[in-house]
């Protein structure tokens, strides 16, 4: 090969191929993507997280009572009111009776309401308070026990949603959870001035749930202790400030009431009496199993609640 040929070859080797030059001289743009085949249509966008949360919330509100599905509390309460109007002054029959019997099992006092056995259920004048009407259970011995449907609904839709409706329904029948609970911490005593007394309830047939709901418009009580015989109730709050706010309540279910913070000496006497009653109840329950408590006497000491 001649020197000129060698030089020409070297020069040619330093030049880029024509096709490469053309590519480098094009503007910096992405090539257009090929259209996707019709069989490979783009997947639908995932549902927003908010929509999924709303669906979960809606599902959590569903309750099924006697085979009837209710989407929320308002729907359930509307059905209860329709039954009240339908059977006013009489006894429920068929599917209506089946529903009401299922509903009353969710009442916290279901054992006492149904014992020694239930025969009929309806809505009529309250035998204990003739000026009012309420749902009632007629027992096999001929006696009647009025009950608050609102209280049953409150148990199915508790404002404190830490417990499921299923658990509440089972507990109302005397059942207890089998799983072991973590070690309970010693409870701090309630602060001074956290108790109020509600007077004006005598003969009004006002239920626990109705008192709690009325007070909650001003401050949410921790518990309400209703004394039907003497026509008053005691409610405890988290602190004195909440108790003072509750004193603004002047009416419960149309009845004029007075709510006052209990004096320190009365508050102490009430707490002492309540503690004594709780301890007596524990002792009575432990005594059911005979000597040595549960598992050592005859049988296992299963407790049976009296009516």
PDB file of N, CA, C and O in Angstrom, residues 103-145:
ATOM      1  N   UNK A 103     -83.162  -7.480  69.092  1.00  0.00           N
ATOM      2  CA  UNK A 103     -82.686  -6.165  69.515  1.00  0.00           C
ATOM      3  C   UNK A 103     -82.502  -6.100  71.025  1.00  0.00           C
ATOM      4  O   UNK A 103     -81.492  -5.580  71.519  1.00  0.00           O
ATOM      5  N   UNK A 104     -83.471  -6.629  71.789  1.00  0.00           N
ATOM      6  CA  UNK A 104     -83.402  -6.512  73.244  1.00  0.00           C
ATOM      7  C   UNK A 104     -82.229  -7.313  73.828  1.00  0.00           C
ATOM      8  O   UNK A 104     -81.756  -7.018  74.929  1.00  0.00           O
ATOM      9  N   UNK A 105     -81.730  -8.313  73.102  1.00  0.00           N
ATOM     10  CA  UNK A 105     -80.574  -9.060  73.616  1.00  0.00           C
ATOM     11  C   UNK A 105     -79.324  -8.197  73.668  1.00  0.00           C
ATOM     12  O   UNK A 105     -78.351  -8.559  74.327  1.00  0.00           O
ATOM     13  N   UNK A 106     -79.338  -7.054  72.965  1.00  0.00           N
ATOM     14  CA  UNK A 106     -78.203  -6.139  73.010  1.00  0.00           C
ATOM     15  C   UNK A 106     -78.311  -5.147  74.165  1.00  0.00           C
ATOM     16  O   UNK A 106     -77.404  -4.350  74.378  1.00  0.00           O
ATOM     17  N   UNK A 107     -79.412  -5.158  74.874  1.00  0.00           N
ATOM     18  CA  UNK A 107     -79.585  -4.269  76.033  1.00  0.00           C
ATOM     19  C   UNK A 107     -78.630  -4.714  77.140  1.00  0.00           C
ATOM     20  O   UNK A 107     -78.489  -5.906  77.406  1.00  0.00           O
ATOM     21  N   UNK A 108     -77.924  -3.781  77.790  1.00  0.00           N
ATOM     22  CA  UNK A 108     -76.998  -4.165  78.871  1.00  0.00           C
ATOM     23  C   UNK A 108     -77.674  -4.956  79.981  1.00  0.00           C
ATOM     24  O   UNK A 108     -77.028  -5.752  80.659  1.00  0.00           O
ATOM     25  N   UNK A 109     -78.980  -4.749  80.187  1.00  0.00           N
ATOM     26  CA  UNK A 109     -79.701  -5.491  81.226  1.00  0.00           C
ATOM     27  C   UNK A 109     -80.574  -6.584  80.647  1.00  0.00           C
ATOM     28  O   UNK A 109     -81.634  -6.886  81.203  1.00  0.00           O
ATOM     29  N   UNK A 110     -80.135  -7.193  79.542  1.00  0.00           N
ATOM     30  CA  UNK A 110     -80.959  -8.198  78.857  1.00  0.00           C
ATOM     31  C   UNK A 110     -81.317  -9.366  79.765  1.00  0.00           C
ATOM     32  O   UNK A 110     -82.440  -9.868  79.728  1.00  0.00           O
ATOM     33  N   UNK A 111     -80.376  -9.817  80.570  1.00  0.00           N
ATOM     34  CA  UNK A 111     -80.655 -10.951  81.467  1.00  0.00           C
ATOM     35  C   UNK A 111     -81.834 -10.662  82.380  1.00  0.00           C
ATOM     36  O   UNK A 111     -82.746 -11.478  82.544  1.00  0.00           O
ATOM     37  N   UNK A 112     -81.823  -9.481  82.987  1.00  0.00           N
ATOM     38  CA  UNK A 112     -82.892  -9.115  83.914  1.00  0.00           C
ATOM     39  C   UNK A 112     -84.215  -8.902  83.173  1.00  0.00           C
ATOM     40  O   UNK A 112     -85.280  -9.207  83.705  1.00  0.00           O
ATOM     41  N   UNK A 113     -84.144  -8.357  81.951  1.00  0.00           N
ATOM     42  CA  UNK A 113     -85.363  -8.103  81.195  1.00  0.00           C
ATOM     43  C   UNK A 113     -86.038  -9.401  80.748  1.00  0.00           C
ATOM     44  O   UNK A 113     -87.266  -9.490  80.726  1.00  0.00           O
ATOM     45  N   UNK A 114     -85.256 -10.406  80.402  1.00  0.00           N
ATOM     46  CA  UNK A 114     -85.798 -11.628  79.795  1.00  0.00           C
ATOM     47  C   UNK A 114     -86.066 -12.753  80.791  1.00  0.00           C
ATOM     48  O   UNK A 114     -86.837 -13.668  80.493  1.00  0.00           O
ATOM     49  N   UNK A 115     -85.416 -12.724  81.955  1.00  0.00           N
ATOM     50  CA  UNK A 115     -85.609 -13.802  82.930  1.00  0.00           C
ATOM     51  C   UNK A 115     -86.969 -13.675  83.613  1.00  0.00           C
ATOM     52  O   UNK A 115     -87.444 -12.561  83.855  1.00  0.00           O
ATOM     53  N   UNK A 116     -87.625 -14.806  83.936  1.00  0.00           N
ATOM     54  CA  UNK A 116     -87.188 -16.207  83.779  1.00  0.00           C
ATOM     55  C   UNK A 116     -87.489 -16.792  82.403  1.00  0.00           C
ATOM     56  O   UNK A 116     -87.321 -17.975  82.173  1.00  0.00           O
ATOM     57  N   UNK A 117     -87.942 -15.965  81.461  1.00  0.00           N
ATOM     58  CA  UNK A 117     -88.263 -16.419  80.126  1.00  0.00           C
ATOM     59  C   UNK A 117     -89.216 -15.426  79.492  1.00  0.00           C
ATOM     60  O   UNK A 117     -90.072 -14.854  80.177  1.00  0.00           O
ATOM     61  N   UNK A 118     -89.049 -15.184  78.197  1.00  0.00           N
ATOM     62  CA  UNK A 118     -89.872 -14.186  77.519  1.00  0.00           C
ATOM     63  C   UNK A 118     -90.946 -14.854  76.675  1.00  0.00           C
ATOM     64  O   UNK A 118     -90.690 -15.854  76.013  1.00  0.00           O
ATOM     65  N   UNK A 119     -92.150 -14.301  76.726  1.00  0.00           N
ATOM     66  CA  UNK A 119     -93.267 -14.860  75.967  1.00  0.00           C
ATOM     67  C   UNK A 119     -93.732 -13.920  74.865  1.00  0.00           C
ATOM     68  O   UNK A 119     -94.056 -14.363  73.765  1.00  0.00           O
ATOM     69  N   UNK A 120     -93.776 -12.611  75.156  1.00  0.00           N
ATOM     70  CA  UNK A 120     -94.261 -11.633  74.180  1.00  0.00           C
ATOM     71  C   UNK A 120     -93.405 -10.384  74.245  1.00  0.00           C
ATOM     72  O   UNK A 120     -92.684 -10.151  75.220  1.00  0.00           O
ATOM     73  N   UNK A 121     -93.523  -9.578  73.190  1.00  0.00           N
ATOM     74  CA  UNK A 121     -92.787  -8.311  73.153  1.00  0.00           C
ATOM     75  C   UNK A 121     -93.641  -7.301  72.401  1.00  0.00           C
ATOM     76  O   UNK A 121     -94.338  -7.652  71.431  1.00  0.00           O
ATOM     77  N   UNK A 122     -93.669  -6.053  72.877  1.00  0.00           N
ATOM     78  CA  UNK A 122     -94.526  -5.067  72.236  1.00  0.00           C
ATOM     79  C   UNK A 122     -94.223  -3.664  72.701  1.00  0.00           C
ATOM     80  O   UNK A 122     -93.147  -3.390  73.258  1.00  0.00           O
ATOM     81  N   UNK A 123     -95.175  -2.753  72.475  1.00  0.00           N
ATOM     82  CA  UNK A 123     -95.023  -1.344  72.842  1.00  0.00           C
ATOM     83  C   UNK A 123     -96.349  -0.860  73.407  1.00  0.00           C
ATOM     84  O   UNK A 123     -97.381  -0.909  72.730  1.00  0.00           O
ATOM     85  N   UNK A 124     -96.317  -0.403  74.667  1.00  0.00           N
ATOM     86  CA  UNK A 124     -97.564   0.006  75.312  1.00  0.00           C
ATOM     87  C   UNK A 124     -97.241   0.855  76.528  1.00  0.00           C
ATOM     88  O   UNK A 124     -96.072   1.172  76.793  1.00  0.00           O
ATOM     89  N   UNK A 125     -98.256   1.187  77.311  1.00  0.00           N
ATOM     90  CA  UNK A 125     -98.088   1.992  78.523  1.00  0.00           C
ATOM     91  C   UNK A 125     -97.155   1.273  79.491  1.00  0.00           C
ATOM     92  O   UNK A 125     -97.290   0.070  79.728  1.00  0.00           O
ATOM     93  N   UNK A 126     -96.212   2.021  80.027  1.00  0.00           N
ATOM     94  CA  UNK A 126     -95.281   1.464  80.993  1.00  0.00           C
ATOM     95  C   UNK A 126     -96.010   1.241  82.318  1.00  0.00           C
ATOM     96  O   UNK A 126     -96.563   2.180  82.885  1.00  0.00           O
ATOM     97  N   UNK A 127     -96.055   0.002  82.787  1.00  0.00           N
ATOM     98  CA  UNK A 127     -96.804  -0.321  84.007  1.00  0.00           C
ATOM     99  C   UNK A 127     -96.226   0.374  85.236  1.00  0.00           C
ATOM    100  O   UNK A 127     -96.950   0.714  86.172  1.00  0.00           O
ATOM    101  N   UNK A 128     -94.928   0.619  85.213  1.00  0.00           N
ATOM    102  CA  UNK A 128     -94.300   1.275  86.371  1.00  0.00           C
ATOM    103  C   UNK A 128     -94.537   2.780  86.348  1.00  0.00           C
ATOM    104  O   UNK A 128     -94.676   3.418  87.383  1.00  0.00           O
ATOM    105  N   UNK A 129     -94.579   3.347  85.131  1.00  0.00           N
ATOM    106  CA  UNK A 129     -94.814   4.780  84.978  1.00  0.00           C
ATOM    107  C   UNK A 129     -95.976   4.969  83.997  1.00  0.00           C
ATOM    108  O   UNK A 129     -95.768   5.090  82.779  1.00  0.00           O
ATOM    109  N   UNK A 130     -97.202   4.975  84.477  1.00  0.00           N
ATOM    110  CA  UNK A 130     -98.392   4.991  83.610  1.00  0.00           C
ATOM    111  C   UNK A 130     -98.494   6.188  82.680  1.00  0.00           C
ATOM    112  O   UNK A 130     -99.265   6.154  81.721  1.00  0.00           O
ATOM    113  N   UNK A 131     -97.756   7.254  82.950  1.00  0.00           N
ATOM    114  CA  UNK A 131     -97.830   8.438  82.098  1.00  0.00           C
ATOM    115  C   UNK A 131     -96.954   8.310  80.849  1.00  0.00           C
ATOM    116  O   UNK A 131     -96.935   9.220  80.012  1.00  0.00           O
ATOM    117  N   UNK A 132     -96.237   7.228  80.728  1.00  0.00           N
ATOM    118  CA  UNK A 132     -95.324   7.067  79.594  1.00  0.00           C
ATOM    119  C   UNK A 132     -95.570   5.736  78.893  1.00  0.00           C
ATOM    120  O   UNK A 132     -96.228   4.841  79.429  1.00  0.00           O
ATOM    121  N   UNK A 133     -95.025   5.625  77.689  1.00  0.00           N
ATOM    122  CA  UNK A 133     -95.060   4.378  76.942  1.00  0.00           C
ATOM    123  C   UNK A 133     -93.635   3.924  76.642  1.00  0.00           C
ATOM    124  O   UNK A 133     -92.721   4.745  76.542  1.00  0.00           O
ATOM    125  N   UNK A 134     -93.466   2.614  76.485  1.00  0.00           N
ATOM    126  CA  UNK A 134     -92.147   2.082  76.164  1.00  0.00           C
ATOM    127  C   UNK A 134     -92.308   0.687  75.564  1.00  0.00           C
ATOM    128  O   UNK A 134     -93.378   0.075  75.650  1.00  0.00           O
ATOM    129  N   UNK A 135     -91.233   0.200  74.961  1.00  0.00           N
ATOM    130  CA  UNK A 135     -91.221  -1.202  74.561  1.00  0.00           C
ATOM    131  C   UNK A 135     -91.201  -2.055  75.827  1.00  0.00           C
ATOM    132  O   UNK A 135     -90.708  -1.626  76.877  1.00  0.00           O
ATOM    133  N   UNK A 136     -91.747  -3.251  75.732  1.00  0.00           N
ATOM    134  CA  UNK A 136     -91.774  -4.118  76.907  1.00  0.00           C
ATOM    135  C   UNK A 136     -91.588  -5.576  76.493  1.00  0.00           C
ATOM    136  O   UNK A 136     -91.838  -5.966  75.348  1.00  0.00           O
ATOM    137  N   UNK A 137     -91.132  -6.369  77.465  1.00  0.00           N
ATOM    138  CA  UNK A 137     -91.068  -7.820  77.327  1.00  0.00           C
ATOM    139  C   UNK A 137     -92.035  -8.406  78.339  1.00  0.00           C
ATOM    140  O   UNK A 137     -91.976  -8.062  79.529  1.00  0.00           O
ATOM    141  N   UNK A 138     -92.952  -9.252  77.887  1.00  0.00           N
ATOM    142  CA  UNK A 138     -93.854  -9.945  78.808  1.00  0.00           C
ATOM    143  C   UNK A 138     -93.262 -11.318  79.090  1.00  0.00           C
ATOM    144  O   UNK A 138     -93.068 -12.124  78.178  1.00  0.00           O
ATOM    145  N   UNK A 139     -92.975 -11.555  80.372  1.00  0.00           N
ATOM    146  CA  UNK A 139     -92.305 -12.793  80.750  1.00  0.00           C
ATOM    147  C   UNK A 139     -93.291 -13.952  80.863  1.00  0.00           C
ATOM    148  O   UNK A 139     -94.510 -13.749  80.867  1.00  0.00           O
ATOM    149  N   UNK A 140     -92.729 -15.153  80.977  1.00  0.00           N
ATOM    150  CA  UNK A 140     -93.572 -16.348  81.072  1.00  0.00           C
ATOM    151  C   UNK A 140     -94.368 -16.387  82.371  1.00  0.00           C
ATOM    152  O   UNK A 140     -95.369 -17.101  82.460  1.00  0.00           O
ATOM    153  N   UNK A 141     -93.931 -15.626  83.383  1.00  0.00           N
ATOM    154  CA  UNK A 141     -94.682 -15.606  84.636  1.00  0.00           C
ATOM    155  C   UNK A 141     -95.759 -14.520  84.650  1.00  0.00           C
ATOM    156  O   UNK A 141     -96.405 -14.279  85.668  1.00  0.00           O
ATOM    157  N   UNK A 142     -95.940 -13.836  83.505  1.00  0.00           N
ATOM    158  CA  UNK A 142     -96.975 -12.813  83.396  1.00  0.00           C
ATOM    159  C   UNK A 142     -96.514 -11.410  83.707  1.00  0.00           C
ATOM    160  O   UNK A 142     -97.242 -10.447  83.435  1.00  0.00           O
ATOM    161  N   UNK A 143     -95.320 -11.241  84.259  1.00  0.00           N
ATOM    162  CA  UNK A 143     -94.816  -9.905  84.576  1.00  0.00           C
ATOM    163  C   UNK A 143     -94.267  -9.241  83.317  1.00  0.00           C
ATOM    164  O   UNK A 143     -93.956  -9.908  82.328  1.00  0.00           O
ATOM    165  N   UNK A 144     -94.139  -7.913  83.379  1.00  0.00           N
ATOM    166  CA  UNK A 144     -93.617  -7.160  82.248  1.00  0.00           C
ATOM    167  C   UNK A 144     -92.390  -6.357  82.668  1.00  0.00           C
ATOM    168  O   UNK A 144     -92.311  -5.878  83.799  1.00  0.00           O
ATOM    169  N   UNK A 145     -91.477  -6.192  81.726  1.00  0.00           N
ATOM    170  CA  UNK A 145     -90.276  -5.370  81.953  1.00  0.00           C
ATOM    171  C   UNK A 145     -90.127  -4.424  80.776  1.00  0.00           C
ATOM    172  O   UNK A 145     -90.000  -4.865  79.628  1.00  0.00           O
TER     173      UNK A 145
END
